[in-house]
mmCIF file of C-alpha atoms in Angstrom:
data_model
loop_
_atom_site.group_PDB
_atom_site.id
_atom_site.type_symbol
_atom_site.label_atom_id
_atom_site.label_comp_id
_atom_site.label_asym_id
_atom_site.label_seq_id
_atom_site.Cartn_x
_atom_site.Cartn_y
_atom_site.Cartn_z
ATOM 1 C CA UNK A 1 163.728 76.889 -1.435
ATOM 2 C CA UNK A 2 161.289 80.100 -1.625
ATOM 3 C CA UNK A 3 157.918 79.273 -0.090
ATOM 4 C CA UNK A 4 154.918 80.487 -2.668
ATOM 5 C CA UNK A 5 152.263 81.647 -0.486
ATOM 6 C CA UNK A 6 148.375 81.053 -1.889
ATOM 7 C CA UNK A 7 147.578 84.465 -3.549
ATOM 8 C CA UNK A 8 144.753 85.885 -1.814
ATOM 9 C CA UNK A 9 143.536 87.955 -4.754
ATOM 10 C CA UNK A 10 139.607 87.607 -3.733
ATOM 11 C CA UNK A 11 139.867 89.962 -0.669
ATOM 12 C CA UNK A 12 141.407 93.408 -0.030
ATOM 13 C CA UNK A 13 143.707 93.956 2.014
ATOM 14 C CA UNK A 14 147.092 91.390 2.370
ATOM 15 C CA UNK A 15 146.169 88.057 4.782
ATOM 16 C CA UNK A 16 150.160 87.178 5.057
ATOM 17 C CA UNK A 17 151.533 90.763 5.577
ATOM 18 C CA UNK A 18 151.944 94.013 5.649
ATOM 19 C CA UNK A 19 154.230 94.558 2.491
ATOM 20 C CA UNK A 20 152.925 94.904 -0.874
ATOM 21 C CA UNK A 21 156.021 93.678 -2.669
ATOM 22 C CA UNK A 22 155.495 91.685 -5.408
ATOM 23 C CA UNK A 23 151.384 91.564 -5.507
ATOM 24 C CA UNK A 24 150.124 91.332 -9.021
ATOM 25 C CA UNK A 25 153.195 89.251 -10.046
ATOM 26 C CA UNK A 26 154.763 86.402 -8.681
ATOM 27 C CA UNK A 27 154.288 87.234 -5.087
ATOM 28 C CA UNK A 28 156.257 87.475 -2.025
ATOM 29 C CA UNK A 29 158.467 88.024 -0.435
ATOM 30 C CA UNK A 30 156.044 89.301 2.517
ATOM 31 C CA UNK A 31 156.742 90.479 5.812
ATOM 32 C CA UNK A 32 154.568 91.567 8.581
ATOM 33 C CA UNK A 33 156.096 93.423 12.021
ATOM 34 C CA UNK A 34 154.983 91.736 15.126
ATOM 35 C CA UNK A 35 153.733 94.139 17.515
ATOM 36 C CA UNK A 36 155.129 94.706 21.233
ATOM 37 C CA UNK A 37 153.218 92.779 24.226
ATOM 38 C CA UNK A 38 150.360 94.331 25.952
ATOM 39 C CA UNK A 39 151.608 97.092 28.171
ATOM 40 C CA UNK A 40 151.913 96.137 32.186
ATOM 41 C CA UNK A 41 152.766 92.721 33.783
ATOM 42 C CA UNK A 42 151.061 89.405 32.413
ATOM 43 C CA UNK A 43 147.735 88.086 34.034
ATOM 44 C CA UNK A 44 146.398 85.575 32.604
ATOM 45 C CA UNK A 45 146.279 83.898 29.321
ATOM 46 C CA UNK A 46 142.520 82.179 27.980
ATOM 47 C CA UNK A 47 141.840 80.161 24.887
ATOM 48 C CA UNK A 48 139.075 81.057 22.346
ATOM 49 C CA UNK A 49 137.662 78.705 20.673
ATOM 50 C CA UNK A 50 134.599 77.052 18.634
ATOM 51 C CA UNK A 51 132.904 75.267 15.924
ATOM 52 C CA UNK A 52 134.090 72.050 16.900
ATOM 53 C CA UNK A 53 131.579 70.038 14.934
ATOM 54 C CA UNK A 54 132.032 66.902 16.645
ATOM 55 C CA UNK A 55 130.356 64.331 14.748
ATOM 56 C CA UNK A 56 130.781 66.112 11.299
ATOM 57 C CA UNK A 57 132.071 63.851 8.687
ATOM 58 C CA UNK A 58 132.493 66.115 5.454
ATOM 59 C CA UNK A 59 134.044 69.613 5.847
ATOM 60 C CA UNK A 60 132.980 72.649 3.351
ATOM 61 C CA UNK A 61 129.260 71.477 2.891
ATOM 62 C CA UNK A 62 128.282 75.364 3.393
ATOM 63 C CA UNK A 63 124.494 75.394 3.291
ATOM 64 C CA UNK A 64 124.314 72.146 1.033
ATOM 65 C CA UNK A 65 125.061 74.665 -1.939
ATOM 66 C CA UNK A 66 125.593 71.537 -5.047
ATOM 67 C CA UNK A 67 128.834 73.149 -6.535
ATOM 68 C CA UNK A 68 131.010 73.079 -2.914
ATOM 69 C CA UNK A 69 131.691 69.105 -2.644
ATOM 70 C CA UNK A 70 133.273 69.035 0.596
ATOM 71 C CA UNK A 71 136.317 67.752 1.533
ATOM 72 C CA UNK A 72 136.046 64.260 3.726
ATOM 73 C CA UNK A 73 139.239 62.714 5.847
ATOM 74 C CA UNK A 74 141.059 59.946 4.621
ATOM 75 C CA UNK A 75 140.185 56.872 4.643
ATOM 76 C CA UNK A 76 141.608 54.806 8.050
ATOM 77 C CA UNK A 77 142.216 58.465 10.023
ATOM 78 C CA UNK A 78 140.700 59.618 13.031
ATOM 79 C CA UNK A 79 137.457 61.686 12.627
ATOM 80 C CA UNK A 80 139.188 64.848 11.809
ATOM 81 C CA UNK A 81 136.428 67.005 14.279
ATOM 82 C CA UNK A 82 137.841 64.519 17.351
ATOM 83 C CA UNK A 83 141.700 64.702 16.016
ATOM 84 C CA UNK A 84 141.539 68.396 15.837
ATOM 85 C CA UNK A 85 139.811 69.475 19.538
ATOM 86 C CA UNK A 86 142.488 67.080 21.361
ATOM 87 C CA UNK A 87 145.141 69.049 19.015
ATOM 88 C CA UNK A 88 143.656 72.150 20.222
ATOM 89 C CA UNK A 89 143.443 71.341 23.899
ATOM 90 C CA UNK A 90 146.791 70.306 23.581
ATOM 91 C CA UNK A 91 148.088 73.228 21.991
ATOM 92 C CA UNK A 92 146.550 74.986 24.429
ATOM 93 C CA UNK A 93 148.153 73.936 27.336
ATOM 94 C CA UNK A 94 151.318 73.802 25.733
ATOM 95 C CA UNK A 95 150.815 77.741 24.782
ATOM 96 C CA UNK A 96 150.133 78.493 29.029
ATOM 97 C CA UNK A 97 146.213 78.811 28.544
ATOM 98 C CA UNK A 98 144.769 79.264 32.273
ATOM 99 C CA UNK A 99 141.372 79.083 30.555
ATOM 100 C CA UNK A 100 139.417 78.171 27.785
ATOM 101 C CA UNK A 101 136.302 79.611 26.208
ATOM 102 C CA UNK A 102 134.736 77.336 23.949
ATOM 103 C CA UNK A 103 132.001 79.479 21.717
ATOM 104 C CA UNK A 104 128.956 76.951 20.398
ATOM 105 C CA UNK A 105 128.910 74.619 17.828
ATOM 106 C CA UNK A 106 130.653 72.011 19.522
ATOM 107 C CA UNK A 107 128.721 69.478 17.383
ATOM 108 C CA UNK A 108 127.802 69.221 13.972
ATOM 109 C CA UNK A 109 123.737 68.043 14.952
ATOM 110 C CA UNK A 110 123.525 67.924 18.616
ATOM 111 C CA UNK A 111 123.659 64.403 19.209
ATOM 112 C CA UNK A 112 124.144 63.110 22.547
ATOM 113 C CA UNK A 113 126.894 61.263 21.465
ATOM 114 C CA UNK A 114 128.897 63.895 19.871
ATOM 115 C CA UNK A 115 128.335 66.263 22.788
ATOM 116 C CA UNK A 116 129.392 63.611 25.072
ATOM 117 C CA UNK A 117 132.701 63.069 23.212
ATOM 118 C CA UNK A 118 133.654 66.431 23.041
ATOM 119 C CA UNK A 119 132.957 66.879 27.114
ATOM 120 C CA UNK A 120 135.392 64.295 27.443
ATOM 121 C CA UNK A 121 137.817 65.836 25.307
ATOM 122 C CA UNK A 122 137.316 69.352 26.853
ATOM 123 C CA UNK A 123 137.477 67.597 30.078
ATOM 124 C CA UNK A 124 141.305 67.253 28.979
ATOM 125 C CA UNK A 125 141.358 70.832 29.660
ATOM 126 C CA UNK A 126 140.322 70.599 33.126
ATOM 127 C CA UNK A 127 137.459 70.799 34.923
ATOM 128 C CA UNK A 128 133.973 71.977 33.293
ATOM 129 C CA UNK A 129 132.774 75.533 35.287
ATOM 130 C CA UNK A 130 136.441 75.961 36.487
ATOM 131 C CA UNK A 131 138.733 75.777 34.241
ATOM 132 C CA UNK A 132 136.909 75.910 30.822
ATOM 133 C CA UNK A 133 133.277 77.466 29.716
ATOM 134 C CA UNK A 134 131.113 76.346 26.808
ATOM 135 C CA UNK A 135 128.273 77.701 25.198
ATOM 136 C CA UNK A 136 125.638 76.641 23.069
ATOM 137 C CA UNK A 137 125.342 77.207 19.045
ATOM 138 C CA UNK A 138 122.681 76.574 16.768
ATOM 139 C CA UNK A 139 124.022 73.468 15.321
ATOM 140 C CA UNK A 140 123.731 72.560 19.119
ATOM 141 C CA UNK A 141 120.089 73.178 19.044
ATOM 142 C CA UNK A 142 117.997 69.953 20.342
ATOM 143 C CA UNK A 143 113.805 70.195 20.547
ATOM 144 C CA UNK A 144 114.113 71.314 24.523
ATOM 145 C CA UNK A 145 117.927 71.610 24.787
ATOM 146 C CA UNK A 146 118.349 68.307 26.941
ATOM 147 C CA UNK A 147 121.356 66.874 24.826
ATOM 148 C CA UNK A 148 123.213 69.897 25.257
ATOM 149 C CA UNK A 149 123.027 70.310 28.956
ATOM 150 C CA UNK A 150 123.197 66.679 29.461
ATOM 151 C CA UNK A 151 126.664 67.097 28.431
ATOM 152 C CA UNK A 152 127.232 70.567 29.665
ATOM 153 C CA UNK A 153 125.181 71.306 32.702
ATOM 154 C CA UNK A 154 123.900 74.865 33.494
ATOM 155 C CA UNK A 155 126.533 76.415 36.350
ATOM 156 C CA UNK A 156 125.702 76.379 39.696
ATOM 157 C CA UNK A 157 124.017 79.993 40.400
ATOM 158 C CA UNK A 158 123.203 80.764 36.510
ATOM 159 C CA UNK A 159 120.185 82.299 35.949
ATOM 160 C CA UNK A 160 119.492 80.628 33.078
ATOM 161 C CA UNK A 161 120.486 77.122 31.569
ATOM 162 C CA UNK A 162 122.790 77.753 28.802
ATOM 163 C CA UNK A 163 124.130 81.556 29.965
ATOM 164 C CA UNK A 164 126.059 82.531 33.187
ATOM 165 C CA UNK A 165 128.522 85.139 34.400
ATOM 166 C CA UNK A 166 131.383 84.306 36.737
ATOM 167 C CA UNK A 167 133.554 86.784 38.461
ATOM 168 C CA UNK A 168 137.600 85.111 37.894
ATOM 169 C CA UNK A 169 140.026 87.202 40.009
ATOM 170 C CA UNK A 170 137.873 90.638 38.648
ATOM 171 C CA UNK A 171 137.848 89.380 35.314
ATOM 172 C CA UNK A 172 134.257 88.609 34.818
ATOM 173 C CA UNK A 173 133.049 86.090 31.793
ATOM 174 C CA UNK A 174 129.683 86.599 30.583
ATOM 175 C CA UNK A 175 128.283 83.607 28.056
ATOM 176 C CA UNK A 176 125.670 83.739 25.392
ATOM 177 C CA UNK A 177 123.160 81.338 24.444
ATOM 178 C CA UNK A 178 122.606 83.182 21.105
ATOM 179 C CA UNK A 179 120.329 80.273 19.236
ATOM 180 C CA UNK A 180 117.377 80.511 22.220
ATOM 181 C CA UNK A 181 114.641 80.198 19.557
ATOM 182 C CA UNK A 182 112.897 77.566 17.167
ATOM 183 C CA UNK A 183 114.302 77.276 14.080
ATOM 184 C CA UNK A 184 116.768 75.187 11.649
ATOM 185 C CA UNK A 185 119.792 76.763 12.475
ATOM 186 C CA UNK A 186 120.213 78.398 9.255
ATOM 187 C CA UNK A 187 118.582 81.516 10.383
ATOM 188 C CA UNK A 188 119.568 84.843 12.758
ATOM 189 C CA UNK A 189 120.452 84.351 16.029
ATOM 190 C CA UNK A 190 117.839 85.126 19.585
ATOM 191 C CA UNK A 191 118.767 85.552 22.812
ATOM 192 C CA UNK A 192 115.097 85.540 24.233
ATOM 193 C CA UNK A 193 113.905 88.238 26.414
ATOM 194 C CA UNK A 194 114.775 87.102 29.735
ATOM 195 C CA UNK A 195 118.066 86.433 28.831
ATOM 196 C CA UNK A 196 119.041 89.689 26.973
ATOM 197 C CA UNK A 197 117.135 91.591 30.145
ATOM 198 C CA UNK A 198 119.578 89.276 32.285
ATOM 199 C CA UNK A 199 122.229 90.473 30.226
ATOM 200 C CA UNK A 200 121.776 94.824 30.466
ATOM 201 C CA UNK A 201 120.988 93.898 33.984
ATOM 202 C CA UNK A 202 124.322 92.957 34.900
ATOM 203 C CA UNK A 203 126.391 95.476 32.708
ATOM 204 C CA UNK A 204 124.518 98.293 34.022
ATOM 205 C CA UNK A 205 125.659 96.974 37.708
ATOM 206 C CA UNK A 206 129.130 96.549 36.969
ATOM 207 C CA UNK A 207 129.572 98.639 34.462
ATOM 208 C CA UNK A 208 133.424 99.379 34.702
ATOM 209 C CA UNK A 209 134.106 95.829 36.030
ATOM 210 C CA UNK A 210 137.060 93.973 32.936
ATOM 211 C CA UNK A 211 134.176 91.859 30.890
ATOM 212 C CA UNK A 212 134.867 89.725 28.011
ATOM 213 C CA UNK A 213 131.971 88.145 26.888
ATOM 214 C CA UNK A 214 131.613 85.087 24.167
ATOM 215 C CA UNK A 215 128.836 83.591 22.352
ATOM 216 C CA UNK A 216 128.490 81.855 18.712
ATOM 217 C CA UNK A 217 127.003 84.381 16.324
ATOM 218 C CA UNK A 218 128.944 87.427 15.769
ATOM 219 C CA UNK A 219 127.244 90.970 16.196
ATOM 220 C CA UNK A 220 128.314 92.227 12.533
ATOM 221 C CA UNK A 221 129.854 90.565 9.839
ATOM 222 C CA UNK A 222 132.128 92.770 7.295
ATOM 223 C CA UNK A 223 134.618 91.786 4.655
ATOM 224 C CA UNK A 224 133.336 88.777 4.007
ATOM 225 C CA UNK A 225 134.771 86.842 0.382
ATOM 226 C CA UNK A 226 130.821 84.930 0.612
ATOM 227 C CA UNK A 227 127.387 86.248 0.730
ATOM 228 C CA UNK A 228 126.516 87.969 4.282
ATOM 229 C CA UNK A 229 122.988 86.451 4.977
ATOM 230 C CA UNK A 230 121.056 86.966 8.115
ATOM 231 C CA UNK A 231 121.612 83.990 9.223
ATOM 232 C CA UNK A 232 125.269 84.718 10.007
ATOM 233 C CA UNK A 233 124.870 87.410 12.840
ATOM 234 C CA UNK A 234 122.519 87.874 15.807
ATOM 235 C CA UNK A 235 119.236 89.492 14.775
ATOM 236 C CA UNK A 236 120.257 92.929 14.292
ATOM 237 C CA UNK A 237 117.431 94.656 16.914
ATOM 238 C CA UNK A 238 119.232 92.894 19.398
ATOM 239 C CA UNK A 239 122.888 93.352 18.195
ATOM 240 C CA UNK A 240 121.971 96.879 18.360
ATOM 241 C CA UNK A 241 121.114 96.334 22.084
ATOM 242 C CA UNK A 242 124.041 94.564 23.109
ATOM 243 C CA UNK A 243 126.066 97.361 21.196
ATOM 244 C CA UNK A 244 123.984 99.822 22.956
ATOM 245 C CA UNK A 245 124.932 98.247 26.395
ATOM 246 C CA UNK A 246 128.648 98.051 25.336
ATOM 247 C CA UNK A 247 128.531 102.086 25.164
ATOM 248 C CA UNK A 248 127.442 102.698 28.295
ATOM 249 C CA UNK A 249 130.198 99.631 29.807
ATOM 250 C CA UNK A 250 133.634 100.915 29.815
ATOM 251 C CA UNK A 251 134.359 97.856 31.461
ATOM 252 C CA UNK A 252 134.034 95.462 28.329
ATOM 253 C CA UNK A 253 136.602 94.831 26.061
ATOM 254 C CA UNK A 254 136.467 91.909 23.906
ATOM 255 C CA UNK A 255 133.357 90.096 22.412
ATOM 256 C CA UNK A 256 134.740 86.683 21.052
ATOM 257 C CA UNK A 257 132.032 84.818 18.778
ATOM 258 C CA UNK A 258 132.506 82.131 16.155
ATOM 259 C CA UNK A 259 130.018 80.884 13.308
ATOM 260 C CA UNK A 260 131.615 82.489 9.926
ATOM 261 C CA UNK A 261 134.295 80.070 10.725
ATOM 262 C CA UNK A 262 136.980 82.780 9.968
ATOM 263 C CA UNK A 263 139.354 85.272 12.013
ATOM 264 C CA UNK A 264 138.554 88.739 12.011
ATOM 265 C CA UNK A 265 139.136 91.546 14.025
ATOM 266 C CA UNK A 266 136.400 94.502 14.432
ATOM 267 C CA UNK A 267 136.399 97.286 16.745
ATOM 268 C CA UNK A 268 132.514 98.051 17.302
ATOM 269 C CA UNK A 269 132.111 101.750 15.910
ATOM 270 C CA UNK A 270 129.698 102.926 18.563
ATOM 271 C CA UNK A 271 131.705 101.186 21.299
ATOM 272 C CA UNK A 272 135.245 101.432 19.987
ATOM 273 C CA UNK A 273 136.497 100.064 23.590
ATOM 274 C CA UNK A 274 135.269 96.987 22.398
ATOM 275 C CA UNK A 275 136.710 94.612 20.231
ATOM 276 C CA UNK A 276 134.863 91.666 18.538
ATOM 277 C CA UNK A 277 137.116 88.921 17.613
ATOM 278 C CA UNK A 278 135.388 86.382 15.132
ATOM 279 C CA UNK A 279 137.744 83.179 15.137
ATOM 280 C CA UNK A 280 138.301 80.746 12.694
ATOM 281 C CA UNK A 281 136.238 76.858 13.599
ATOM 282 C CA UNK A 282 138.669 74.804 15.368
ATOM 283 C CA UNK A 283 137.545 71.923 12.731
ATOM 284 C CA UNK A 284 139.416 72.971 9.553
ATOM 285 C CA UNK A 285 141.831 75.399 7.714
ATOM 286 C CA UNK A 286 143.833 76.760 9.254
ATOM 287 C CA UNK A 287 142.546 74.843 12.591
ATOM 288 C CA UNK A 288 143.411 76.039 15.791
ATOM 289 C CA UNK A 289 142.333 78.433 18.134
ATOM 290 C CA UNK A 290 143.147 82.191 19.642
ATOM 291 C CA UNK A 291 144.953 83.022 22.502
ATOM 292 C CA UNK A 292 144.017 86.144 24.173
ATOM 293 C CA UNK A 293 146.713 87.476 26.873
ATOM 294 C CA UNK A 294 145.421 89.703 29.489
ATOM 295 C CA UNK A 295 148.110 92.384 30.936
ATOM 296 C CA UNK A 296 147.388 94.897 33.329
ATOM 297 C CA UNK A 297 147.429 97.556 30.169
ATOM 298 C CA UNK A 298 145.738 96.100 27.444
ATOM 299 C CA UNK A 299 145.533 92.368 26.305
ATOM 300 C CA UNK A 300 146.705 90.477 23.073
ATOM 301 C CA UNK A 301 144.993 88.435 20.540
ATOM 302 C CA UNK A 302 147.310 85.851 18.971
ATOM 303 C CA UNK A 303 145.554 82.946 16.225
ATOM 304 C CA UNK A 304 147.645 79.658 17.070
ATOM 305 C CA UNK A 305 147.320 76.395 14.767
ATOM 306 C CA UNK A 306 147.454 73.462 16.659
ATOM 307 C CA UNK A 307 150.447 71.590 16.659
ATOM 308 C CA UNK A 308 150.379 68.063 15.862
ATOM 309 C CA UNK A 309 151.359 66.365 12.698
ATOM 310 C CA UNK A 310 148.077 64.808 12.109
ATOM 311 C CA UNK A 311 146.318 68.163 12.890
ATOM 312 C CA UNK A 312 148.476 69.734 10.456
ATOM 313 C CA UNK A 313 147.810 67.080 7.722
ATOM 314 C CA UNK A 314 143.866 66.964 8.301
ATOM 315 C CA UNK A 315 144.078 71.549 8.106
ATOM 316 C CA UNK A 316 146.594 70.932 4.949
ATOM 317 C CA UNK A 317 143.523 68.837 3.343
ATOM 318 C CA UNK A 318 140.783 71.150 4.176
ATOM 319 C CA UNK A 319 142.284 74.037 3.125
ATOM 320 C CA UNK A 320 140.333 72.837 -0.334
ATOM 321 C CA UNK A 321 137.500 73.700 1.260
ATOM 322 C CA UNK A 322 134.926 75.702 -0.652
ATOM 323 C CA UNK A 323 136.422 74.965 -4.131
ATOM 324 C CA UNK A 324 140.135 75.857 -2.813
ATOM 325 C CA UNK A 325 138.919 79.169 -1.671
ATOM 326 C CA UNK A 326 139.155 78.808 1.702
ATOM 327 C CA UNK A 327 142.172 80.506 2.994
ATOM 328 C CA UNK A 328 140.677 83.826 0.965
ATOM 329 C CA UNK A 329 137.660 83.283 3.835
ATOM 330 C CA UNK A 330 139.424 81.908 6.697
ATOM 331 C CA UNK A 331 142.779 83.896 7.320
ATOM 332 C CA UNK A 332 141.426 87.250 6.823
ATOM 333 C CA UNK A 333 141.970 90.028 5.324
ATOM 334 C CA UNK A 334 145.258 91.030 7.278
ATOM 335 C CA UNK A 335 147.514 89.868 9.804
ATOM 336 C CA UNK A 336 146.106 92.129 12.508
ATOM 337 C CA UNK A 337 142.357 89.985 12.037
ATOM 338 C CA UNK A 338 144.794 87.043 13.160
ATOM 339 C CA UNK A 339 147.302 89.206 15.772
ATOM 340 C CA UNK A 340 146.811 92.308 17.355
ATOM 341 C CA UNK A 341 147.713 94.344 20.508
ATOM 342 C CA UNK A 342 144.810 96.888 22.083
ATOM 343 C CA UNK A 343 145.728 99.193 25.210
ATOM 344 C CA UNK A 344 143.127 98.921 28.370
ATOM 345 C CA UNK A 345 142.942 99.210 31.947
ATOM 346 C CA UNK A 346 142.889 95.506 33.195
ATOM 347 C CA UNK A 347 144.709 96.622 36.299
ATOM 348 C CA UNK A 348 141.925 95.517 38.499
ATOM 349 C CA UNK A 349 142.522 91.921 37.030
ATOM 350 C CA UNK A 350 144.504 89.352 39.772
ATOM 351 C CA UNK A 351 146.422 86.501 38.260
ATOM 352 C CA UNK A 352 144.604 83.523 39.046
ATOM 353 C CA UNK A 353 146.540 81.205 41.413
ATOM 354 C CA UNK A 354 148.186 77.937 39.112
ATOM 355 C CA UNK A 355 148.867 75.761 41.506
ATOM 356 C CA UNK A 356 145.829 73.423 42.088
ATOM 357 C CA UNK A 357 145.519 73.481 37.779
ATOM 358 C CA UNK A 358 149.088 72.407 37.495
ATOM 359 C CA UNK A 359 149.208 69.538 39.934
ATOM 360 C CA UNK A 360 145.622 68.319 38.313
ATOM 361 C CA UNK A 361 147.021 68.621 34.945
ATOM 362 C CA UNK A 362 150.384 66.452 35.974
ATOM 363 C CA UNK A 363 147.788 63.906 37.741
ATOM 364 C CA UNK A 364 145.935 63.448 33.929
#
């Protein structure tokens, strides 16, 4: 039986390949060549992910607009924000994920509660600081930002309480706070002063050091099927810095940030050694995460659904999301926003050592 893929007619480009056969017509058959591994031996392999939304009852209520519904679970199923993290942290480990990055918005209001189930659920993972990072996003925000670091403590030796950098094997991992300012949520993102000057501090001292750095809001967002508003990026004066910083940092290589709740791959013009890789919320269509596999040439960027059969129901329902528009939004515009390969000098990179994560792991 031939599959009949959604037709994707709303963006340009071609979100399930790279042959043209058959658009404008019935569609398909598609095909799309998977690209050769990262040059060099493997090093490590770390999961990117966010928008959790734990708590979140009704998916596709995008800025209470009246005509987008929402899609809610079924009745007598697990809270699909719950089912889908332990999916993901599953998938993870099944996939050979020696970390995880988990990029804001891991509730849907920053309730105690919700923030408290999803550090037990992360805590599947392994162990908070060690084995998986998480950062704050603006549907995290709480009047002094107790709730959050209630559940997710500031790192011993941050200099601040929701950002940090930690040196793995010479890899270093830099996280964002990017929603450090008053506000409903709905607006641009802030790092604050302190933070962004703690932030050019530490590129310009290591500048050629292998950096990937996450935080929720994205630095640019193109090609997207919605309005862009303001309120999807960081504030632009301050994108600019970080950009600017990138430029003079050799070292960095990947920004990962979530919030438009799609995948999409940009290389960032005036620091084309950088990559920022927008990933689709872990909460819905097509649910999952990304897996990006460092090699001592270049890395890999691979979107993975998660695996179980409930997982795939719950990301079969929500693709409706948005008045069924959803996949047009959430795939991208190509297979490369979902999979691609990028050459860099990662030699400096040591694997980290797996035993002490395996034998925990087995003990859970």
């Amino acid at each position: 039986m031939t599959a009949t893929p959604t037709p994707l007619h709303l963006v340009r480009g071609n979100a399930v390949g790279t042959s043209t056969f058959g658009f404008g017509a019935s569609g398909g058959p598609y095909s799309f060549t998977t690209p050769q591994p990262p040059p060099g031996r493997h090093l490590l392999s770390i999961a990117l992910c966010n928008d959790l939304h734990l708590g979140e009852t009704t998916a596709g209520l995008v800025g209470g607009l009246p005509l987008l519904r929402g899609v809610p679970q079924q009745p007598g199923r697990a809270p699909y924000p719950e089912l889908m993290s332990r999916a993901l942290v599953e998938e993870a480990r099944r996939r050979g994920a020696d970390l995880l990055l988990a990029g804001g918005d891991i509730s849907a209001g920053g309730a105690a509660h919700d923030l408290g189930e999803a550090r037990r659920i992360l805590d599947g993972f392994g162990t908070h600081g060690q084995d998986y990072f998480v950062v704050r996003g603006n549907h995290d925000r709480s009047v002094d930002n107790s709730t959050f670091l209630a559940a997710f403590p500031g790192l011993a030796g941050s200099d601040g309480p929701g950002y940090f950098a930690r040196d793995l094997g010479g890899l270093r991992i830099i996280g964002l706070d990017t929603y450090v300012k008053t506000g409903n949520g709905a607006d641009a993102g802030g790092l604050g002063p302190e933070q962004l000057a703690w932030f050019q501090a530490g590129l310009r001292a290591a500048p050629d050091q292998p950096t990937v750095v996450f935080g929720h809001h994205p630095l640019t967002v193109r090609d997207s099927v919605f309005p862009v508003t303001r309120g999807q990026c960081l504030e632009r004066r301050q994108a600019r810095t970080v950009v600017d910083s990138y430029a003079s940092a050799p070292g960095v290589f990947l920004h990962h940030a979530g919030h438009t709740h799609r995948n999409k791959r940009t290389v960032l013009v005036r620091a084309p050694h950088v990559t920022q890789q927008e990933v689709a919320a872990a909460k819905e269509y097509p649910g999952g995460f990304t897996l990006l596999r460092i090699h001592s040439g270049g890395y890999a960027l691979n979107h993975y659904k998660a695996g179980d059969l409930a997982a795939r129901q719950w990301s079969e329902r929500s693709r409706r999301v948005a008045a069924g528009l959803w996949p047009h939004h959430a795939l991208g515009r190509s297979v490369t926003d979902r999979n691609s390969v990028a050459a860099h000098d990662l030699s400096g990179v040591t694997p980290l050592s797996g035993l002490s994560r395996s034998v925990n792991r087995e003990q859970r």
